[in-house]
XYZ file of C-alpha atoms in Angstrom:
176
model
C -12.084 32.803 8.930
C -12.161 36.894 7.843
C -14.799 37.649 5.535
C -12.440 37.551 2.912
C -12.270 33.487 3.563
C -15.034 33.434 3.601
C -16.076 35.601 0.209
C -13.501 33.547 -1.498
C -15.194 29.929 -0.492
C -18.011 30.800 -1.019
C -16.886 31.860 -4.861
C -15.375 29.447 -5.094
C -18.183 27.295 -4.531
C -20.540 28.404 -6.896
C -17.450 27.958 -9.358
C -17.659 23.831 -8.866
C -21.362 23.914 -9.020
C -21.448 25.984 -11.811
C -19.651 23.867 -13.060
C -20.946 20.441 -12.126
C -23.826 21.417 -13.499
C -22.940 22.971 -16.907
C -19.906 21.173 -18.142
C -19.510 17.924 -16.106
C -23.253 17.102 -16.143
C -23.132 15.979 -19.650
C -19.813 14.525 -20.286
C -19.642 10.992 -19.936
C -18.162 7.693 -21.270
C -18.334 4.691 -21.706
C -22.305 5.019 -23.292
C -22.975 6.506 -19.970
C -21.262 3.999 -17.430
C -17.789 7.153 -16.487
C -19.063 10.305 -14.975
C -16.854 12.390 -13.179
C -18.637 14.847 -10.278
C -15.675 16.887 -9.373
C -17.572 18.998 -7.059
C -17.238 16.861 -4.715
C -13.461 19.253 -4.429
C -15.136 21.659 -2.188
C -16.179 18.940 -0.074
C -13.050 18.133 0.253
C -10.481 21.380 -0.252
C -12.462 22.862 2.729
C -9.891 23.394 5.624
C -8.160 20.821 8.643
C -10.628 22.774 10.878
C -13.985 23.314 9.198
C -16.249 22.328 11.662
C -18.138 19.179 11.379
C -21.856 20.298 11.688
C -20.465 23.066 9.442
C -19.059 20.714 7.271
C -22.188 18.569 6.986
C -24.049 21.579 6.467
C -22.386 22.712 3.397
C -22.493 19.118 1.638
C -25.582 18.988 2.311
C -26.449 22.211 0.483
C -24.638 21.325 -2.466
C -25.779 17.455 -2.540
C -28.873 19.280 -2.530
C -28.582 22.046 -5.586
C -27.364 19.361 -7.512
C -30.341 17.313 -6.902
C -32.303 19.845 -8.142
C -30.726 20.511 -11.809
C -30.270 16.500 -11.637
C -33.381 16.391 -10.984
C -32.503 12.625 -8.422
C -34.285 12.818 -5.938
C -31.732 13.002 -3.046
C -29.156 11.013 -4.119
C -26.559 13.363 -3.643
C -27.407 14.873 -0.599
C -26.439 11.538 1.114
C -23.626 10.827 -0.708
C -22.655 14.510 -0.108
C -23.716 13.846 3.515
C -22.043 10.505 3.201
C -18.741 12.242 2.117
C -18.960 15.043 4.703
C -18.812 12.095 7.571
C -16.147 10.299 5.841
C -13.695 13.111 4.760
C -13.116 13.506 9.237
C -12.711 9.791 10.021
C -10.289 9.839 6.764
C -8.545 12.299 7.973
C -8.011 11.131 11.267
C -6.493 8.255 9.458
C -3.565 10.174 7.237
C -3.002 13.031 9.417
C 1.221 13.620 9.876
C 2.314 12.226 13.256
C 1.855 15.793 14.827
C -1.659 16.550 12.756
C -3.120 19.075 10.682
C -2.428 22.687 11.008
C -5.966 23.409 11.154
C -6.483 26.949 9.207
C -4.365 24.315 6.023
C -5.944 23.429 3.593
C -5.509 19.890 2.087
C -3.963 20.736 -0.820
C -1.179 18.754 -2.939
C 1.074 20.936 -2.639
C 1.563 20.896 1.201
C 0.231 17.415 1.339
C 2.498 16.230 -1.555
C 0.949 13.587 -4.247
C 1.190 10.415 -2.355
C -0.523 12.113 0.833
C -2.194 13.965 -1.523
C -3.910 10.870 -3.280
C -4.343 8.623 -0.629
C -6.480 11.325 1.118
C -8.446 12.414 -1.439
C -9.435 8.326 -3.240
C -11.021 7.169 -0.336
C -13.749 10.066 0.138
C -13.901 10.192 -4.060
C -14.704 6.259 -3.942
C -17.237 6.527 -0.907
C -18.985 9.011 -3.051
C -19.485 7.556 -5.788
C -19.625 3.752 -4.695
C -23.027 5.364 -2.506
C -24.428 7.560 -4.674
C -24.439 5.469 -7.783
C -24.836 2.003 -5.609
C -28.209 4.078 -4.418
C -28.978 4.794 -8.417
C -28.850 1.054 -9.008
C -32.278 1.002 -6.733
C -32.061 -2.878 -6.436
C -29.616 -5.701 -5.292
C -29.479 -7.549 -8.936
C -27.597 -3.397 -10.509
C -25.467 -3.200 -7.751
C -22.428 -4.995 -8.946
C -22.884 -2.830 -11.640
C -23.493 0.284 -10.127
C -19.663 -0.790 -7.861
C -17.566 -0.821 -11.263
C -19.913 2.118 -12.078
C -18.852 3.081 -9.146
C -14.852 2.568 -9.306
C -14.555 4.361 -12.289
C -16.258 7.131 -12.278
C -14.018 7.578 -8.755
C -11.167 7.345 -11.028
C -12.047 9.794 -13.983
C -13.424 12.652 -10.923
C -9.692 11.463 -8.964
C -7.980 13.078 -12.579
C -10.048 15.797 -12.851
C -9.087 16.684 -8.840
C -5.692 16.156 -10.071
C -5.850 18.065 -12.917
C -7.560 20.775 -11.453
C -4.737 20.929 -8.331
C -1.798 21.055 -11.261
C -4.390 24.400 -12.735
C -5.733 26.437 -10.611
C -4.687 25.828 -7.309
C -0.979 27.999 -7.149
C 1.497 26.612 -4.347
C 2.114 22.630 -5.912
C 5.789 23.179 -7.151
C 6.155 23.740 -3.042
C 5.554 19.614 -2.574
C 7.481 18.546 0.526
C 9.682 15.027 -0.095
């Protein structure tokens, strides 16, 4: 990747982090049961050809920075690293017959709405379920953690779709 692409990715990284920390941190629904974590969008939208070690390192750094601002002890870091691992597995499962073009990023305009949702939903749910299960801390709280994870995951997926339609160009070139 060229220098311009790296600078763009670093800028997007900080935009997602600042949006999470400054805006979405305080945005909760249903008495704090539903939270949105759209910062995971950055990890999901990395190019298909991103090196696994690089992806896991970026996930670790992103989760660590969010943990610092949330005063949590490794919860976001572990969930982001898990997301980095799951992303590779889901990429293998959802790849078209010819495979993904390694230089492309997963955008709704290139993948189509249905394929894009099938690609992002398991990743977001895996991140959120692990996050809330670790936060629960005891087996007695796991059912509530699972419910919070699913509801928060659905809210985050809606935010990711809104981000795609608002900020990423090319959504009108969908494949049918």
